[in-house]
Amino acid sequence: MGLGAVILCVVMWDYVAAGAMIGWLVLIALNQGWRGALARAWRRVRPGAAAAFRWGRYWTVGSTLAGVLWGIAGWVTYPASPPHDALLIVCMFGVALGGLNLTAVYRPSFYGFVLPALVPLIVRVALVADSVHLFTAFVMAVVLLFVVGFGHRLNDVLTQSLAMRYENVDLIAELRQNTRAAHEARGAAESANRAKSQLLAAASHDLRQPLHALGLYVAALAARAKETEWRGLVGSVQQAAETLDLQFAQLLDLSRLEAGVLRPERQSVALAPLLAQIAVEFAPQAAGRGLSFAMVPTHLAIDSDPALFARILRNLVSNAVRYTRRGGIVVGARRRGARVAVEVVDTGVGIAVEHQTRIFEEFYQVRNNIVSDKADGGMGLGLAIVRGLADVLRHDVTIVSRLGNGSRFAIVAQRAPPQIGPPPRRHMLNAPPARHALAGALIAVVDDDAASVDAMRVLFGAWGAAVAGGADVDSLLASCGDTARYPDLIVADLRLAGGASGVDAVLRLRNEFGAAIPALVISGDTGSAAERRVRDAGLALLPKPVVAATLKSAALALVAVETLVV
């Protein structure tokens, strides 16, 4: 927050009196210093539960003062220059998102900071009263609603996790007192662990849902943005949403690792389809950054858990795309005796030798002059999660890298019997598909979340396709009946209302239409069972929240296959 205040002063120095800016900066520094002293005092005193609300009020006062100061800055410093007002908006929303980790743990503190900080800016933008600024204020209000909703749900997850943690501590104390209580407490602890697993699974789905819809809305807005000023603003909002999702996914993975709820389901994992799926997900992102992406064909298979191993590979490839400025990424596998090394090679910034033993630590980030501190938007958890998942699977992780000359990460696993069949074709993508390749297609969307259906309709509409949507199969069939044609592609959410499955929905729709319509399943569930069910049905799977470029690439591939068959 202090860095954001300095940046704001530098950007707005020519638009506001120096004395006012300095005075505001001093107030920010004083409030930050007071909050820091309050945090140190709490750690020193360690107050009990009876004093929790009093200390919470102290923290809420500090957060609210910070929000009011930022709200005043947004109103007073709002400039007449379009580039500067875009910078102000990005800075303000960046500060609000950055403050989530400090305020979301206590709901009054969260509301006390976010609303006073952002509402005045939205009102100030709307008061300009031209069409561009009115629409900008509307977009900002939508993003604020998503931020508030996300903070609200994140507070619920954190509160329940803390409650279960203290419950487990009490159970452990009882275990040490007597044997009989130990048996009873063990059963309660196992129940608490199951509840925590269910909580994490629910959080993975329910908290990803608004992020998924937000990403689709922003992508649709980006596709419709024509003016240069709008593209920059929408791009900044899109980047903030992607950063929020990255941090949330990493926190969930870390929570699962720390809770010990990950239970690998080992089997022979064919690498060819897994690498092909990785290419479908990341080749469009690489192409959007001007990078090549190659997947080397292979017959090899490994002994692993397919879902957990895919998560390791996604983290490594995501890092490679994020830290590569020119050149490209290659993903492949090679034999090492009785083992297989699955490698991710990039031409990125590289990692100095002195950092290579520490990059797998939690929250450790390499700072250098090649990539700025804010280049990745992460928290230093990606490689820590790679190491944790590899330990669970009993795989080795190796790195060969040199600063400024790229990196080669390898996951070394036990080799399984080779898979029978022709090798996949080499997958390479240097540019995104044709812009209107989906024009005229009809997309059937099955999702019980109305916002996601609407976002899909807007996004596919920007690509020239029509969408028939419904919360279940019956409502979708009624919607498709209005179009008097069969859909070219089915997009279904895996978890539907009432315990229904998106896989079952796809199978029923194919039966109703009497044709093997291409289908894509989207899921916020990252467990092995969910992924295996989709794969066994022969359907493509994309994890939530879906990147627009990945969704378009997968839709194009499936619709193209249908066209060739017809």
Coordinates of C-alpha atoms in Angstrom, one line a residue:
M1 CA 0.0 0.0 0.0
G2 CA 2.9 2.3 0.7
L3 CA 4.4 1.6 -2.7
G4 CA 1.0 2.3 -4.3
A5 CA 0.8 5.7 -2.5
V6 CA 4.3 6.7 -3.8
I7 CA 3.3 5.6 -7.4
L8 CA 0.1 7.6 -7.2
C9 CA 2.0 10.7 -6.0
V10 CA 4.5 10.4 -8.9
V11 CA 1.8 9.9 -11.5
M12 CA -0.5 12.8 -10.2
W13 CA 2.3 15.2 -9.2
D14 CA 1.5 17.7 -12.1
Y15 CA -2.3 17.6 -11.3
V16 CA -2.4 18.3 -7.6
A17 CA -0.7 20.8 -5.4
A18 CA 2.6 19.4 -4.0
G19 CA 1.7 20.3 -0.4
A20 CA -1.6 18.4 -0.6
M21 CA 0.1 15.3 -2.1
I22 CA 2.8 15.4 0.6
G23 CA 0.3 15.8 3.3
W24 CA -1.8 12.9 2.0
L25 CA 1.3 10.7 1.7
V26 CA 2.2 11.6 5.3
L27 CA -1.2 10.6 6.5
I28 CA -1.0 7.3 4.6
A29 CA 2.5 6.7 6.2
L30 CA 1.1 7.5 9.7
N31 CA -1.8 5.2 9.3
Q32 CA 0.4 2.4 8.0
G33 CA 2.8 2.9 10.9
W34 CA -0.1 2.8 13.4
R35 CA -1.4 -0.4 11.9
G36 CA 2.1 -2.0 12.0
A37 CA 2.4 -1.1 15.6
L38 CA -1.0 -2.6 16.3
A39 CA 0.0 -5.8 14.6
R40 CA 3.2 -6.0 16.7
A41 CA 1.3 -5.3 19.9
W42 CA -1.1 -8.1 19.2
R43 CA 1.8 -10.5 18.6
R44 CA 3.3 -9.4 21.9
V45 CA 0.2 -9.5 24.0
R46 CA -1.5 -12.5 22.3
P47 CA -5.0 -11.6 23.6
G48 CA -7.5 -14.3 24.3
A49 CA -10.9 -14.9 22.6
A50 CA -12.6 -12.4 25.0
A51 CA -10.6 -9.5 23.6
A52 CA -10.9 -10.6 20.0
F53 CA -13.7 -8.2 19.1
R54 CA -11.9 -5.2 20.7
W55 CA -8.8 -5.8 18.7
G56 CA -10.9 -6.4 15.6
R57 CA -12.4 -2.9 16.1
Y58 CA -8.9 -1.4 16.3
W59 CA -7.9 -3.1 13.0
T60 CA -11.2 -2.0 11.4
V61 CA -10.6 1.6 12.3
G62 CA -7.2 1.5 10.7
S63 CA -8.5 -0.2 7.5
T64 CA -11.4 2.3 7.3
L65 CA -9.0 5.3 7.6
A66 CA -6.8 3.8 4.9
G67 CA -9.9 3.3 2.7
V68 CA -11.1 6.9 3.3
L69 CA -7.7 8.3 2.5
W70 CA -7.5 6.4 -0.8
G71 CA -11.1 7.4 -1.6
I72 CA -10.2 11.1 -1.0
A73 CA -7.2 10.6 -3.3
G74 CA -9.3 9.1 -6.1
W75 CA -11.8 12.0 -5.9
V76 CA -9.4 14.9 -5.5
T77 CA -6.6 13.8 -7.8
Y78 CA -8.9 12.7 -10.7
P79 CA -7.2 14.3 -13.8
A80 CA -8.7 15.5 -17.0
S81 CA -6.1 13.5 -19.1
P82 CA -7.5 10.1 -20.3
P83 CA -4.1 8.3 -20.0
H84 CA -3.7 9.6 -16.4
D85 CA -7.2 8.8 -15.3
A86 CA -6.7 5.2 -16.7
L87 CA -3.5 5.0 -14.6
L88 CA -5.3 6.3 -11.5
I89 CA -8.1 3.7 -12.0
V90 CA -5.6 0.8 -12.4
C91 CA -3.6 2.0 -9.4
M92 CA -6.7 2.3 -7.1
F93 CA -8.0 -1.2 -8.1
G94 CA -4.5 -2.6 -7.7
V95 CA -4.3 -1.3 -4.1
A96 CA -7.8 -2.7 -3.3
L97 CA -6.8 -6.1 -4.6
G98 CA -3.5 -6.0 -2.9
G99 CA -5.2 -5.2 0.4
L100 CA -7.4 -8.4 0.3
N101 CA -4.8 -10.5 2.1
L102 CA -4.8 -8.0 5.0
T103 CA -8.5 -7.2 5.3
A104 CA -10.4 -10.3 4.1
V105 CA -9.8 -12.2 7.3
Y106 CA -12.2 -9.8 9.2
R107 CA -15.2 -8.8 7.3
P108 CA -15.8 -5.3 8.8
S109 CA -12.2 -4.5 8.1
F110 CA -12.6 -5.6 4.5
Y111 CA -15.8 -3.6 3.8
G112 CA -14.3 -0.6 5.7
F113 CA -11.3 -0.5 3.3
V114 CA -12.7 -1.5 -0.1
L115 CA -15.9 0.5 -0.2
P116 CA -14.5 3.9 0.9
A117 CA -11.5 3.4 -1.3
L118 CA -13.3 2.6 -4.6
V119 CA -16.9 4.0 -4.4
P120 CA -15.8 7.7 -4.5
L121 CA -13.7 7.0 -7.6
I122 CA -16.5 5.3 -9.4
V123 CA -18.8 8.2 -8.6
R124 CA -16.2 10.7 -9.8
V125 CA -15.7 8.9 -13.1
A126 CA -19.5 8.8 -13.7
L127 CA -19.8 12.6 -13.0
V128 CA -17.8 13.3 -16.1
A129 CA -21.1 12.3 -17.8
D130 CA -19.9 11.4 -21.3
S131 CA -20.6 7.9 -22.7
V132 CA -17.1 6.6 -22.3
H133 CA -16.8 7.6 -18.7
L134 CA -20.3 6.4 -17.8
F135 CA -19.5 3.0 -19.3
T136 CA -16.1 3.0 -17.5
A137 CA -17.9 3.6 -14.2
F138 CA -20.3 0.7 -15.0
V139 CA -17.4 -1.7 -15.7
M140 CA -15.7 -0.5 -12.5
A141 CA -18.9 -1.1 -10.5
V142 CA -19.2 -4.6 -11.9
V143 CA -15.6 -5.4 -11.0
L144 CA -16.2 -3.9 -7.5
L145 CA -19.1 -6.3 -7.0
F146 CA -17.0 -9.3 -7.9
V147 CA -14.2 -8.1 -5.6
V148 CA -16.8 -7.7 -2.7
G149 CA -18.3 -11.1 -3.4
F150 CA -14.9 -12.8 -3.6
G151 CA -13.7 -11.1 -0.3
H152 CA -17.0 -12.2 1.3
R153 CA -16.5 -15.8 0.3
L154 CA -12.8 -15.8 1.1
N155 CA -13.6 -14.6 4.6
D156 CA -16.0 -17.5 5.0
V157 CA -13.3 -20.0 4.0
L158 CA -10.7 -18.5 6.2
T159 CA -13.0 -18.3 9.2
Q160 CA -14.1 -22.0 8.9
S161 CA -10.5 -23.1 8.3
L162 CA -9.4 -21.3 11.5
A163 CA -12.3 -22.7 13.5
M164 CA -11.5 -26.3 12.4
R165 CA -7.8 -25.7 13.2
Y166 CA -8.6 -24.8 16.8
E167 CA -11.0 -27.7 17.1
N168 CA -8.2 -30.1 16.0
V169 CA -5.9 -28.5 18.6
D170 CA -8.4 -29.2 21.3
L171 CA -8.8 -32.8 20.1
I172 CA -5.1 -33.4 20.2
A173 CA -5.0 -32.2 23.9
E174 CA -7.7 -34.7 24.7
L175 CA -5.8 -37.5 23.0
R176 CA -2.9 -37.0 25.4
Q177 CA -5.1 -37.2 28.6
N178 CA -6.5 -40.7 28.4
T179 CA -6.8 -43.6 26.0
R180 CA -10.5 -43.7 25.8
A181 CA -10.8 -40.1 25.0
A182 CA -8.0 -40.6 22.4
H183 CA -10.2 -43.1 20.5
E184 CA -13.2 -40.8 20.5
A185 CA -11.1 -37.8 19.6
R186 CA -9.4 -39.7 16.7
G187 CA -12.8 -40.3 15.2
A188 CA -13.8 -36.7 15.6
A189 CA -10.4 -35.6 14.1
E190 CA -11.0 -37.8 11.0
S191 CA -14.4 -36.3 10.6
A192 CA -13.0 -32.8 10.8
N193 CA -10.4 -33.7 8.2
R194 CA -13.1 -35.0 5.9
A195 CA -15.1 -31.8 6.5
K196 CA -12.0 -29.8 5.7
S197 CA -11.5 -31.8 2.5
Q198 CA -15.2 -31.1 1.6
L199 CA -14.7 -27.4 2.5
L200 CA -11.7 -27.1 0.2
A201 CA -13.5 -28.9 -2.6
A202 CA -16.5 -26.6 -2.2
A203 CA -14.3 -23.6 -2.1
S204 CA -12.5 -24.7 -5.2
H205 CA -15.8 -24.8 -7.1
D206 CA -17.9 -22.0 -5.5
L207 CA -15.1 -19.4 -5.3
R208 CA -13.9 -20.2 -8.8
Q209 CA -17.4 -19.7 -10.2
P210 CA -17.5 -15.8 -10.0
L211 CA -13.9 -15.6 -11.1
H212 CA -14.8 -17.8 -14.1
A213 CA -17.7 -15.5 -15.1
L214 CA -15.7 -12.4 -14.5
G215 CA -12.9 -13.6 -16.8
L216 CA -15.4 -14.4 -19.6
Y217 CA -17.1 -11.0 -19.2
V218 CA -13.8 -9.1 -19.3
A219 CA -12.6 -11.2 -22.3
A220 CA -15.8 -10.3 -24.1
L221 CA -15.4 -6.7 -23.3
A222 CA -11.8 -6.9 -24.6
A223 CA -13.0 -8.4 -27.9
R224 CA -15.5 -5.5 -28.3
A225 CA -13.2 -2.7 -27.2
K226 CA -12.2 -0.7 -30.3
E227 CA -10.6 2.4 -28.9
T228 CA -6.9 2.4 -27.8
E229 CA -7.8 4.0 -24.5
W230 CA -10.4 1.3 -23.8
R231 CA -8.1 -1.6 -24.7
G232 CA -5.5 -0.5 -22.2
L233 CA -8.1 -0.1 -19.4
V234 CA -9.8 -3.5 -20.1
G235 CA -6.4 -5.1 -20.4
S236 CA -5.5 -3.9 -16.9
V237 CA -8.7 -5.2 -15.5
Q238 CA -8.2 -8.5 -17.2
Q239 CA -4.7 -8.8 -15.8
A240 CA -5.9 -8.0 -12.3
A241 CA -8.6 -10.7 -12.6
E242 CA -6.1 -13.3 -13.9
T243 CA -3.7 -12.4 -11.0
L244 CA -6.5 -12.8 -8.5
D245 CA -7.3 -16.3 -9.9
L246 CA -3.6 -17.3 -9.9
Q247 CA -3.2 -16.3 -6.2
F248 CA -6.5 -18.0 -5.2
A249 CA -5.6 -21.3 -7.0
Q250 CA -2.2 -21.3 -5.4
L251 CA -3.6 -20.7 -1.9
L252 CA -6.1 -23.6 -2.3
D253 CA -3.3 -26.0 -3.5
L254 CA -1.1 -24.9 -0.6
S255 CA -4.0 -25.4 1.9
R256 CA -4.5 -29.0 0.5
L257 CA -0.9 -29.8 0.9
E258 CA -0.7 -28.5 4.4
A259 CA -3.9 -30.2 5.4
G260 CA -2.6 -33.5 4.1
V261 CA -5.9 -34.2 2.3
L262 CA -4.3 -35.1 -1.1
R263 CA -4.4 -38.9 -1.6
P264 CA -2.8 -39.9 -4.9
E265 CA -4.5 -42.5 -7.0
R266 CA -1.6 -44.1 -8.8
Q267 CA -2.0 -45.6 -12.3
S268 CA -0.2 -45.8 -15.6
V269 CA -0.5 -42.3 -17.1
A270 CA 0.0 -41.9 -20.9
L271 CA 1.9 -38.7 -21.5
A272 CA 0.7 -38.1 -25.0
P273 CA -2.9 -37.0 -24.2
L274 CA -1.7 -35.1 -21.1
L275 CA 0.8 -33.1 -23.1
A276 CA -1.7 -32.5 -25.8
Q277 CA -4.2 -31.1 -23.2
I278 CA -1.4 -28.8 -21.9
A279 CA -0.8 -27.6 -25.4
V280 CA -4.5 -26.8 -25.9
E281 CA -4.5 -24.8 -22.6
F282 CA -1.3 -22.9 -23.0
A283 CA -0.5 -22.5 -26.7
P284 CA -3.1 -19.7 -27.1
Q285 CA -1.6 -17.9 -24.1
A286 CA 1.9 -18.3 -25.5
A287 CA 0.8 -17.1 -28.9
G288 CA -0.8 -14.0 -27.3
R289 CA 2.6 -13.1 -26.0
G290 CA 4.3 -13.7 -29.3
L291 CA 5.9 -16.9 -28.2
S292 CA 6.1 -20.3 -29.9
F293 CA 4.8 -23.4 -28.1
A294 CA 5.9 -26.9 -29.0
M295 CA 4.8 -30.3 -27.7
V296 CA 7.2 -33.1 -28.6
P297 CA 5.3 -36.4 -29.4
T298 CA 5.9 -39.4 -27.2
H299 CA 4.8 -43.0 -26.5
L300 CA 6.0 -42.9 -22.9
A301 CA 3.9 -43.5 -19.8
I302 CA 4.6 -43.0 -16.1
D303 CA 3.4 -44.3 -12.8
S304 CA 1.6 -41.3 -11.2
D305 CA -1.7 -39.7 -10.4
P306 CA -3.0 -38.0 -13.6
A307 CA -4.7 -35.1 -11.9
L308 CA -1.9 -34.2 -9.5
F309 CA 0.8 -34.7 -12.2
A310 CA -1.2 -32.4 -14.6
R311 CA -1.3 -29.8 -11.9
I312 CA 2.5 -29.9 -11.5
L313 CA 3.0 -29.6 -15.3
R314 CA 0.5 -26.7 -15.5
N315 CA 2.4 -24.8 -12.8
L316 CA 5.7 -25.3 -14.6
V317 CA 4.3 -24.3 -18.0
S318 CA 2.5 -21.3 -16.6
N319 CA 5.8 -20.1 -15.1
A320 CA 7.6 -20.6 -18.4
V321 CA 5.0 -18.6 -20.3
R322 CA 5.0 -15.8 -17.6
Y323 CA 8.8 -15.4 -17.5
T324 CA 9.6 -15.7 -21.2
R325 CA 9.7 -12.5 -23.2
R326 CA 10.9 -13.9 -26.6
G327 CA 11.5 -17.3 -28.2
G328 CA 9.2 -20.0 -26.8
I329 CA 8.5 -23.1 -24.7
V330 CA 9.0 -26.8 -25.5
V331 CA 7.3 -29.6 -23.5
G332 CA 8.4 -33.2 -23.9
A333 CA 9.6 -36.4 -22.3
R334 CA 12.7 -38.6 -22.5
R335 CA 13.8 -41.8 -21.0
R336 CA 16.3 -42.0 -18.1
G337 CA 16.8 -45.7 -17.7
A338 CA 13.8 -47.1 -15.8
R339 CA 12.5 -43.6 -15.3
V340 CA 11.0 -40.8 -17.4
A341 CA 11.9 -37.1 -17.3
V342 CA 9.0 -34.8 -18.4
E343 CA 10.7 -31.5 -19.2
V344 CA 9.6 -27.9 -19.6
V345 CA 12.2 -25.9 -21.5
D346 CA 11.9 -22.1 -22.1
T347 CA 14.0 -19.3 -23.4
G348 CA 13.1 -17.0 -20.6
V349 CA 15.0 -14.9 -18.0
G350 CA 16.6 -17.9 -16.3
I351 CA 17.5 -18.3 -12.6
A352 CA 20.8 -17.5 -11.0
V353 CA 22.6 -20.4 -9.3
E354 CA 22.3 -18.8 -5.8
H355 CA 18.5 -18.8 -6.1
Q356 CA 18.0 -22.3 -7.5
T357 CA 18.0 -24.1 -4.1
R358 CA 15.4 -21.6 -2.6
I359 CA 12.9 -21.1 -5.4
F360 CA 10.9 -24.1 -4.2
E361 CA 10.4 -22.5 -0.8
E362 CA 7.0 -21.0 0.0
F363 CA 6.7 -17.2 -0.7
Y364 CA 10.2 -17.0 -2.1
Q365 CA 10.5 -14.8 -5.2
V366 CA 13.5 -14.0 -7.2
R367 CA 14.0 -10.2 -7.7
N368 CA 16.3 -9.1 -10.5
N369 CA 16.6 -6.4 -13.2
I370 CA 15.5 -8.6 -16.0
V371 CA 11.9 -9.0 -14.7
S372 CA 10.3 -6.4 -12.6
D373 CA 8.9 -7.2 -9.1
K374 CA 5.4 -7.2 -10.4
A375 CA 5.9 -9.1 -13.6
D376 CA 4.3 -12.3 -12.5
G377 CA 1.6 -11.1 -10.1
G378 CA 2.2 -14.2 -8.0
M379 CA 3.1 -14.8 -4.4
G380 CA 6.1 -17.2 -4.8
L381 CA 3.9 -20.3 -4.3
G382 CA 3.9 -22.0 -7.8
L383 CA 7.2 -23.9 -7.4
A384 CA 6.6 -24.6 -3.8
I385 CA 3.4 -26.4 -4.8
V386 CA 5.3 -28.2 -7.6
R387 CA 7.8 -29.5 -4.9
G388 CA 4.9 -30.4 -2.5
L389 CA 2.9 -32.3 -5.1
A390 CA 6.1 -34.1 -6.4
D391 CA 6.9 -35.2 -2.8
V392 CA 3.3 -36.6 -2.5
L393 CA 3.8 -38.5 -5.7
R394 CA 7.4 -39.5 -4.9
H395 CA 8.8 -37.8 -8.0
D396 CA 12.0 -35.9 -8.3
V397 CA 12.3 -32.3 -9.5
T398 CA 15.4 -31.0 -11.2
I399 CA 16.4 -27.7 -12.7
V400 CA 19.1 -26.5 -15.1
S401 CA 19.2 -22.8 -15.6
R402 CA 21.4 -19.8 -16.2
L403 CA 20.5 -16.2 -15.7
G404 CA 19.4 -14.7 -19.0
N405 CA 19.5 -18.0 -20.9
G406 CA 16.3 -19.8 -20.0
S407 CA 15.5 -22.8 -17.8
R408 CA 14.9 -26.5 -18.1
F409 CA 12.7 -28.0 -15.4
A410 CA 12.2 -31.8 -15.2
I411 CA 9.8 -34.0 -13.2
V412 CA 11.4 -37.5 -13.0
A413 CA 8.9 -40.4 -12.4
Q414 CA 9.0 -44.2 -12.7
R415 CA 8.4 -45.4 -16.2
A416 CA 5.2 -47.4 -16.8
P417 CA 4.5 -49.8 -19.8
P418 CA 4.4 -47.9 -23.0
Q419 CA 1.0 -47.0 -24.5
I420 CA 0.0 -48.7 -27.8
G421 CA -1.0 -46.5 -30.7
P422 CA 0.4 -44.0 -33.2
P423 CA 2.3 -41.0 -31.7
P424 CA 0.6 -37.7 -31.6
R425 CA 1.5 -35.0 -34.0
R426 CA 3.9 -32.3 -33.0
H427 CA 1.8 -29.5 -31.6
M428 CA 3.0 -26.0 -32.3
L429 CA 1.2 -22.7 -32.3
N430 CA 2.8 -19.3 -33.2
A431 CA -0.3 -17.3 -33.8
P432 CA -4.0 -17.4 -32.6
P433 CA -6.7 -18.9 -34.9
A434 CA -8.6 -16.8 -37.4
R435 CA -10.8 -14.3 -35.6
H436 CA -14.2 -15.3 -37.1
A437 CA -13.6 -19.1 -37.4
L438 CA -16.6 -19.7 -35.1
A439 CA -18.9 -17.4 -37.0
G440 CA -22.3 -19.0 -37.6
A441 CA -21.8 -21.8 -35.1
L442 CA -24.4 -22.7 -32.4
I443 CA -23.0 -23.4 -29.0
A444 CA -25.1 -25.2 -26.4
V445 CA -24.2 -24.2 -22.8
V446 CA -25.4 -26.2 -19.8
D447 CA -24.6 -24.3 -16.5
D448 CA -26.8 -23.6 -13.4
D449 CA -24.9 -20.3 -12.9
A450 CA -26.8 -17.7 -14.8
A451 CA -23.9 -15.3 -14.9
S452 CA -21.7 -17.9 -16.5
V453 CA -24.3 -18.7 -19.2
D454 CA -24.7 -15.0 -19.9
A455 CA -20.9 -14.4 -20.0
M456 CA -20.6 -17.4 -22.5
R457 CA -23.3 -15.8 -24.6
V458 CA -21.5 -12.5 -24.7
L459 CA -18.1 -14.0 -25.3
F460 CA -19.1 -16.4 -28.1
G461 CA -21.2 -13.7 -29.6
A462 CA -18.0 -11.6 -29.9
W463 CA -16.6 -14.5 -31.9
G464 CA -19.6 -14.6 -34.2
A465 CA -21.3 -17.6 -32.7
A466 CA -24.8 -18.0 -31.2
V467 CA -25.4 -19.5 -27.7
A468 CA -28.4 -21.5 -26.5
G469 CA -28.1 -21.8 -22.7
G470 CA -29.9 -23.5 -19.9
A471 CA -29.5 -24.5 -16.3
D472 CA -30.3 -28.2 -17.1
V473 CA -30.9 -30.4 -20.1
D474 CA -34.7 -29.7 -20.3
S475 CA -34.3 -26.0 -20.3
L476 CA -31.5 -26.2 -22.9
L477 CA -33.6 -28.4 -25.2
A478 CA -36.3 -25.9 -25.0
S479 CA -33.8 -23.1 -25.9
C480 CA -32.4 -25.2 -28.8
G481 CA -35.9 -25.8 -30.0
D482 CA -36.3 -22.1 -30.5
T483 CA -33.3 -22.1 -32.9
A484 CA -34.7 -25.0 -35.1
R485 CA -31.2 -26.5 -35.5
Y486 CA -28.7 -28.8 -33.8
P487 CA -25.8 -27.3 -31.8
D488 CA -22.3 -27.5 -33.2
L489 CA -20.7 -27.8 -29.7
I490 CA -21.9 -28.5 -26.2
V491 CA -20.2 -26.7 -23.3
A492 CA -21.2 -28.1 -19.9
D493 CA -20.3 -27.4 -16.3
L494 CA -19.3 -30.6 -14.5
R495 CA -21.2 -29.8 -11.3
L496 CA -24.8 -28.8 -11.9
A497 CA -27.7 -28.1 -9.4
G498 CA -29.2 -30.9 -7.5
G499 CA -26.1 -33.1 -7.8
A500 CA -26.5 -33.5 -11.5
S501 CA -23.4 -34.1 -13.7
G502 CA -22.3 -32.2 -16.8
V503 CA -21.1 -35.5 -18.2
D504 CA -24.5 -37.0 -17.9
A505 CA -26.0 -33.9 -19.4
V506 CA -23.7 -34.2 -22.5
L507 CA -24.6 -37.9 -22.9
R508 CA -28.3 -37.2 -22.7
L509 CA -28.1 -34.3 -25.1
R510 CA -26.3 -36.5 -27.6
N511 CA -29.0 -39.1 -27.2
E512 CA -31.8 -36.5 -27.7
F513 CA -30.2 -35.1 -30.8
G514 CA -29.2 -38.5 -32.1
A515 CA -25.6 -37.4 -32.9
A516 CA -22.2 -37.4 -31.3
I517 CA -22.0 -33.7 -30.9
P518 CA -18.5 -32.5 -29.8
A519 CA -18.5 -31.5 -26.1
L520 CA -16.3 -29.6 -23.7
V521 CA -16.7 -30.0 -19.9
I522 CA -15.6 -27.1 -17.6
S523 CA -14.9 -27.8 -14.0
G524 CA -13.8 -26.1 -10.8
D525 CA -13.2 -29.5 -9.2
T526 CA -9.5 -30.4 -9.4
G527 CA -9.7 -33.9 -7.9
S528 CA -8.6 -37.0 -9.6
A529 CA -12.1 -38.6 -9.5
A530 CA -13.7 -35.7 -11.4
E531 CA -11.0 -35.6 -14.0
R532 CA -11.1 -39.4 -14.5
R533 CA -14.9 -39.3 -15.0
V534 CA -14.6 -36.8 -17.8
R535 CA -11.7 -38.6 -19.5
D536 CA -13.5 -42.0 -19.3
A537 CA -16.5 -40.4 -21.1
G538 CA -14.1 -39.3 -23.9
L539 CA -14.8 -35.6 -23.3
A540 CA -12.4 -32.7 -23.3
L541 CA -11.9 -31.0 -19.9
L542 CA -10.9 -27.4 -19.1
P543 CA -10.3 -26.2 -15.5
K544 CA -12.0 -23.1 -14.1
P545 CA -11.6 -20.2 -14.5
V546 CA -11.1 -20.7 -18.3
V547 CA -8.8 -18.3 -20.1
A548 CA -10.7 -16.9 -23.1
A549 CA -8.0 -17.8 -25.6
T550 CA -7.9 -21.4 -24.3
L551 CA -11.7 -21.7 -24.6
K552 CA -11.7 -20.4 -28.1
S553 CA -8.8 -22.7 -29.2
A554 CA -10.6 -25.8 -27.7
A555 CA -13.9 -24.8 -29.3
L556 CA -12.3 -24.2 -32.7
A557 CA -10.6 -27.6 -32.5
L558 CA -13.8 -29.5 -31.6
V559 CA -16.0 -27.7 -34.1
A560 CA -13.3 -28.2 -36.8
V561 CA -13.3 -32.0 -36.1
E562 CA -17.1 -32.1 -36.4
T563 CA -16.9 -30.2 -39.7
L564 CA -14.3 -32.7 -41.1
V565 CA -16.5 -35.6 -40.1
V566 CA -19.6 -34.2 -41.7

